[in-house]
Short mmCIF file of C-alpha atoms in Angstrom, two decimals:
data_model
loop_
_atom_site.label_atom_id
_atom_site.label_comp_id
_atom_site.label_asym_id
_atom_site.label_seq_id
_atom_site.Cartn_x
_atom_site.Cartn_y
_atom_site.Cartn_z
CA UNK A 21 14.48 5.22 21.37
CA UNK A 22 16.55 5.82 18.57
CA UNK A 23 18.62 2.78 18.58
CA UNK A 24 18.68 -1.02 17.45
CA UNK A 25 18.00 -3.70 19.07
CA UNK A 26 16.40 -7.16 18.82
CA UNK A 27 12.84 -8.05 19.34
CA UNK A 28 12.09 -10.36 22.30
CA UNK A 29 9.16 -11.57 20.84
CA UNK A 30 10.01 -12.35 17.71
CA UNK A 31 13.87 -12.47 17.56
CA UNK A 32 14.11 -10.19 14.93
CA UNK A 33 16.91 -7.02 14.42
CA UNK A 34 14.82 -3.29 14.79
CA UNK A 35 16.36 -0.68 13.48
CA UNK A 36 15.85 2.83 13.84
CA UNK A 37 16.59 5.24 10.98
CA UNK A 38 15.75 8.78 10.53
CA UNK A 39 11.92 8.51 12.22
CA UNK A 40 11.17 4.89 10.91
CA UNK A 41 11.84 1.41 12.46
CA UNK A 42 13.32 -1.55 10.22
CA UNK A 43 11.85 -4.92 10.32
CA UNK A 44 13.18 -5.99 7.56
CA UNK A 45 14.74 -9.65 8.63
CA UNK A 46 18.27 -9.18 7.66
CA UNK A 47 18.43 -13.14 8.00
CA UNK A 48 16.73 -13.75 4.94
CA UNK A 49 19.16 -11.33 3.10
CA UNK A 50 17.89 -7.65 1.54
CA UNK A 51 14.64 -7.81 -0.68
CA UNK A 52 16.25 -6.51 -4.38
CA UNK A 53 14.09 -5.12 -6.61
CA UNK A 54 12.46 -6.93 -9.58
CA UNK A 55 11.49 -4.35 -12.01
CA UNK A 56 12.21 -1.08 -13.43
CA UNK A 57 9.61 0.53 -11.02
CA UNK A 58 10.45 -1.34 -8.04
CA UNK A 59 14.04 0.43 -8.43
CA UNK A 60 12.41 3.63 -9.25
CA UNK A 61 10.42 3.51 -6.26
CA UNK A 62 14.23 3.24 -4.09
CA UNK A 63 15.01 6.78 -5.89
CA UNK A 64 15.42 9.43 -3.58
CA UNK A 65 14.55 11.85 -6.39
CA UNK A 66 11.46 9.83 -7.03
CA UNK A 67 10.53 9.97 -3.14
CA UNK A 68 11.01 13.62 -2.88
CA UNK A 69 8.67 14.56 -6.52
CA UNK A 70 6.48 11.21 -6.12
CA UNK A 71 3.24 12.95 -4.76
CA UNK A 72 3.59 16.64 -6.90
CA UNK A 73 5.02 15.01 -9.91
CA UNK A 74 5.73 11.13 -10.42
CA UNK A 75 2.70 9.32 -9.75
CA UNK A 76 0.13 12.12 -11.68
CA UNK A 77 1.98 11.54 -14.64
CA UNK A 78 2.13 8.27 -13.69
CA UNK A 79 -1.45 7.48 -13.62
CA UNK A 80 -2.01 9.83 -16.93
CA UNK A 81 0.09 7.26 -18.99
CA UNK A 82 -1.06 3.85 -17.14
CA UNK A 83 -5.20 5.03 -16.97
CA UNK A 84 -6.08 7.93 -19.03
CA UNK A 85 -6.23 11.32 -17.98
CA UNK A 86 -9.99 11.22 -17.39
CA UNK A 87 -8.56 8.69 -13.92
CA UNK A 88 -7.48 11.80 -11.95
CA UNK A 89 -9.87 14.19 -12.83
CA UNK A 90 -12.78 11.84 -12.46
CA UNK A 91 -11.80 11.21 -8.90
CA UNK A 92 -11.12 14.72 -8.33
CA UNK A 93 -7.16 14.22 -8.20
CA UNK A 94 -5.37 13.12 -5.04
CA UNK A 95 -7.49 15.33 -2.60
CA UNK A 96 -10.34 13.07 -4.17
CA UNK A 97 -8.74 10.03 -4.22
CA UNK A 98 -8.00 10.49 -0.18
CA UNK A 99 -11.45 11.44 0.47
CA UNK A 100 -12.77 8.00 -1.12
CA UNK A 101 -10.04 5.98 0.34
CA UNK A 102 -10.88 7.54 3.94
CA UNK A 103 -14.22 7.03 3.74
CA UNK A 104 -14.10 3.58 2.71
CA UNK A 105 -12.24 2.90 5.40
CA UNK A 106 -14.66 4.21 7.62
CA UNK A 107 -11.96 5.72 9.90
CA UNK A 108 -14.84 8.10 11.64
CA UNK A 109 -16.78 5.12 12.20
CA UNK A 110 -14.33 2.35 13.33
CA UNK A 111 -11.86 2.07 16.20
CA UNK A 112 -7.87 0.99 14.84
CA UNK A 113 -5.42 0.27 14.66
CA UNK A 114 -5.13 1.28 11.27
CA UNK A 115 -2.40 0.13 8.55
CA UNK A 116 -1.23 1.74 5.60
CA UNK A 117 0.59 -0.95 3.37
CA UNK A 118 3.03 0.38 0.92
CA UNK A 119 2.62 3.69 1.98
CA UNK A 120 5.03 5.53 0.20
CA UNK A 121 6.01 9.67 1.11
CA UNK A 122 3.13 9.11 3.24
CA UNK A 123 0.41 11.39 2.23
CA UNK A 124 -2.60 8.64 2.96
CA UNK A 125 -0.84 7.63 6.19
CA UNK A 126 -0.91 11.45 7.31
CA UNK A 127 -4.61 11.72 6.13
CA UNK A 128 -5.29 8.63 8.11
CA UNK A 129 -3.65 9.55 10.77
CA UNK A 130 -5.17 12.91 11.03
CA UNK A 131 -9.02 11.64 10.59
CA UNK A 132 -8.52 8.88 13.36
CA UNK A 133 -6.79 11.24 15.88
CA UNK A 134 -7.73 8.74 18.66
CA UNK A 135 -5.94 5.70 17.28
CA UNK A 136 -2.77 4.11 16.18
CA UNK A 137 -2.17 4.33 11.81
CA UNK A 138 0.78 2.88 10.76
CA UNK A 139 2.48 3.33 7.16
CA UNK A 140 4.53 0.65 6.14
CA UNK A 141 7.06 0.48 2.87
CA UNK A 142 10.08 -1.45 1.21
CA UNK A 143 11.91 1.94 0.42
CA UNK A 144 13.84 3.32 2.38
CA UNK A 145 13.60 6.73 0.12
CA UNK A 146 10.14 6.97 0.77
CA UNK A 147 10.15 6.49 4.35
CA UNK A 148 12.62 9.25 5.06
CA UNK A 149 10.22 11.52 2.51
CA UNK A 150 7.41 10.42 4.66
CA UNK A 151 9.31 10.51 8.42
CA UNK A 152 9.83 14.46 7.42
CA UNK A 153 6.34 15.44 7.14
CA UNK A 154 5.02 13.08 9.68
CA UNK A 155 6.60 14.57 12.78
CA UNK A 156 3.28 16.69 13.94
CA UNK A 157 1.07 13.67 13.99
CA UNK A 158 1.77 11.47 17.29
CA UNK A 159 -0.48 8.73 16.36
CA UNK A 160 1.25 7.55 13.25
CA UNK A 161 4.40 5.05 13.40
CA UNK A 162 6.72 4.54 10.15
CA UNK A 163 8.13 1.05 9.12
CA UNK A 164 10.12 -0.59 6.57
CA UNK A 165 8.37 -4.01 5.75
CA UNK A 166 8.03 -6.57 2.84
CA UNK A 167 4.54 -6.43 1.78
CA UNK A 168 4.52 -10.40 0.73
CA UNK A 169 5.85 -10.79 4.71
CA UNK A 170 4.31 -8.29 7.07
CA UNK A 171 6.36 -8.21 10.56
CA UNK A 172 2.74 -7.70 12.23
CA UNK A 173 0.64 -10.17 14.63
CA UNK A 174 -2.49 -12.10 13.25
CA UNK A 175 -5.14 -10.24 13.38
CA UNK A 176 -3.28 -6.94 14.31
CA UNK A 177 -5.67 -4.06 12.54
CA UNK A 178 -9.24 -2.95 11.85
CA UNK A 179 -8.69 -1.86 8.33
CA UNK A 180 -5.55 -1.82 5.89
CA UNK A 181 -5.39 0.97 3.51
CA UNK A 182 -3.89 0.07 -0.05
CA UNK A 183 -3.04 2.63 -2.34
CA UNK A 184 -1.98 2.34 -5.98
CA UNK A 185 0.68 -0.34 -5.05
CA UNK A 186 -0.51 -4.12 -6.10
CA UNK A 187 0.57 -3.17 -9.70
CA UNK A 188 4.27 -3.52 -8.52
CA UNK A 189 3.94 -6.17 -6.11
CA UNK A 190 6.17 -9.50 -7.40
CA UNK A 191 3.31 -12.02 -5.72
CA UNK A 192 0.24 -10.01 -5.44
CA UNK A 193 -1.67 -13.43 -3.67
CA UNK A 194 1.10 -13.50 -1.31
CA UNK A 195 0.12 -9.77 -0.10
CA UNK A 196 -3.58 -10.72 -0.06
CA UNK A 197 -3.12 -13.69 2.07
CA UNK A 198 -0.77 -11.10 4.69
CA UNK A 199 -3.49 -8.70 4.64
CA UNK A 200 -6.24 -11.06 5.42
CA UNK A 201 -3.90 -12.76 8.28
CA UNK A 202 -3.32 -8.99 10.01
CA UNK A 203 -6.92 -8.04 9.37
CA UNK A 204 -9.18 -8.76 12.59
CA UNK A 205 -12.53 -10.34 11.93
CA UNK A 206 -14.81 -7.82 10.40
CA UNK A 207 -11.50 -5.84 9.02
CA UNK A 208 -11.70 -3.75 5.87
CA UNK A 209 -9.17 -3.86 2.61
CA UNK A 210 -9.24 -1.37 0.68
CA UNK A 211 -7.02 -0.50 -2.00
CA UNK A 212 -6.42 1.10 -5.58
CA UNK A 213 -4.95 -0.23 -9.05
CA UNK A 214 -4.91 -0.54 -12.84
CA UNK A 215 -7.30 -2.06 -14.91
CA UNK A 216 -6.20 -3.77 -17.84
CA UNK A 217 -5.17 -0.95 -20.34
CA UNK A 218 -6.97 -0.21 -23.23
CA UNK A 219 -4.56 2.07 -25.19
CA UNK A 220 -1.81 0.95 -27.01
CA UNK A 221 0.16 4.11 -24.69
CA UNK A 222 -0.89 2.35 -21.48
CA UNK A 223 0.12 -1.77 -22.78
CA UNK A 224 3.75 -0.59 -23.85
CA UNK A 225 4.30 1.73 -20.73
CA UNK A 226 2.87 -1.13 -18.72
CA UNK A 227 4.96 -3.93 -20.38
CA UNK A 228 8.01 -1.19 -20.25
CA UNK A 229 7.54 -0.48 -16.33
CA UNK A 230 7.21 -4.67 -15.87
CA UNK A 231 3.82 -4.05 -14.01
CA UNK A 232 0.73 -6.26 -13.61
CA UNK A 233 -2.97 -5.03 -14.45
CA UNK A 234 -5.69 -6.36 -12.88
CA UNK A 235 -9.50 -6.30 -14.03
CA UNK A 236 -12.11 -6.03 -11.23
CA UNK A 237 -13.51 -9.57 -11.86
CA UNK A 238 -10.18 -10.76 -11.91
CA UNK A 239 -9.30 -9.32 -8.37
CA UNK A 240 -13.08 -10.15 -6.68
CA UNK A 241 -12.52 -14.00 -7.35
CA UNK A 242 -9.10 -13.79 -6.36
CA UNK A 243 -10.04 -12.33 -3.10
CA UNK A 244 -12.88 -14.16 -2.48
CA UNK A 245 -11.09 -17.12 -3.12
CA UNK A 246 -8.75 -16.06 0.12
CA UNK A 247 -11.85 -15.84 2.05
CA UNK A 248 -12.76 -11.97 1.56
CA UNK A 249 -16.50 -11.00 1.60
CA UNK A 250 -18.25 -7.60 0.16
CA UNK A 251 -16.40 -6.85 -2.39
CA UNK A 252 -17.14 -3.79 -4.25
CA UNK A 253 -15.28 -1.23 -6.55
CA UNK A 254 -15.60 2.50 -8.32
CA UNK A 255 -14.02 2.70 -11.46
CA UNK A 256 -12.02 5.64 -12.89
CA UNK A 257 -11.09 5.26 -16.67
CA UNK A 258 -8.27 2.63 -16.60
CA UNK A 259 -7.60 2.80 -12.58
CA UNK A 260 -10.27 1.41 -9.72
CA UNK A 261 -10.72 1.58 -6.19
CA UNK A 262 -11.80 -1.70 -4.05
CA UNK A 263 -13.02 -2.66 -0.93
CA UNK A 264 -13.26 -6.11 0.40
CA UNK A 265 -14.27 -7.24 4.05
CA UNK A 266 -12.71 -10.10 6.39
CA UNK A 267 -15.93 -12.15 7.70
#
């Protein structure tokens, strides 16, 4: 509707802003950023070049430049991301954690025409970058949400979408235990990060940014140790994409 309110449900202060709904409990005070590239990521200049400009060169310094090209750039990346998913093959609702401007939300959104996607994110920069180009698509809903404390019912979604985020998050088993609680039975996580780096480039830009790297061993036992099944993974130079299942 436009305007705030509180939740009956769950007592909590909605606000509406510019196309996206804040559930950010203001009770617990305002989530303030950690690291250099948690306060990059509240840049509105950042928001606006992150898709075209910021996170290519991004993933150039942090995996190699054979990551982008070897998953055939962000087209590529979508296409492997969507199809792990299984969108065509799988009723939603469908989440998109950390979704940024919103360009996997949109292509979610737009291969699961039939059900609800819904892109959530800290920033408010990015949301109003992705609230702008998400006005044709009536089946996706914007929200500003802590990823270590997802406003969302147990058991809320069929699949949660992941993308190049768990590098920045401050407690990445805190996320992984929120995505397995809104994941229903049989739900798919899939998601993308760094691997450790290999370069001297990619350690110092790493250390610089105050980001975590994660090898794919390292992230299967950690997941499976939550209670995640299936876990599987296609590497790209220093970057990987993963794919774990709720039993």
């Amino acid at each position: 509707s436009g305007r705030d309110g509180v939740c009956e449900r769950c007592g909590h202060r909605v606000s509406a802003r510019r196309g996206y709904l804040d559930l950010i409990d203001g009770r617990a005070g305002e989530p303030t950023p950690s690291s250099p590239e948690q306060r990059l990521m509240e840049s509105e200049l950042v928001a606006r070049a992150y898709d075209r400009l910021f996170r290519p060169a991004f993933v150039r310094v942090l995996a190699g430049s054979g990551a982008g090209s070897h998953a055939g750039g962000v087209t590529g990346e979508l296409f492997i991301h969507k199809s792990c998913l299984a969108l065509d093959e799988r009723d939603g609702p469908w989440l998109d954690l950390s979704c940024g401007p919103g360009a996997f939300a949109r292509a979610m959104a737009a291969a699961a025409p039939g059900a609800l996607v819904v892109g959530a994110d800290i920033s408010r920069a990015m949301l109003e970058v992705a609230a702008a180009s998400a006005k044709g698509y009536a089946n996706l809903a914007l929200v500003r949400a802590d990823a270590h404390d997802l406003p969302f019912a147990d058991k809320s979604f069929t699949g949660v979408n992941n993308a190049g985020s768990l590098h920045v998050y401050d407690d990445p088993e805190a996320v992984f235990g929120e995505v397995w609680r809104v994941l229903s039975p049989g739900g798919v996580y899939v998601g993308s990060t760094f691997s450790r780096a290999s370069s001297v480039l990619g350690r110092t830009a790493s250390k610089l940014a105050g980001i975590r790297r994660f090898d794919p061993p390292e992230l299967r036992a950690w997941l499976s140790r939550l209670g995640f099944s299936d876990y599987e993974d296609i590497r790209f130079s220093g970057a990987f994409i993963f794919r774990a299942r709720r039993p």
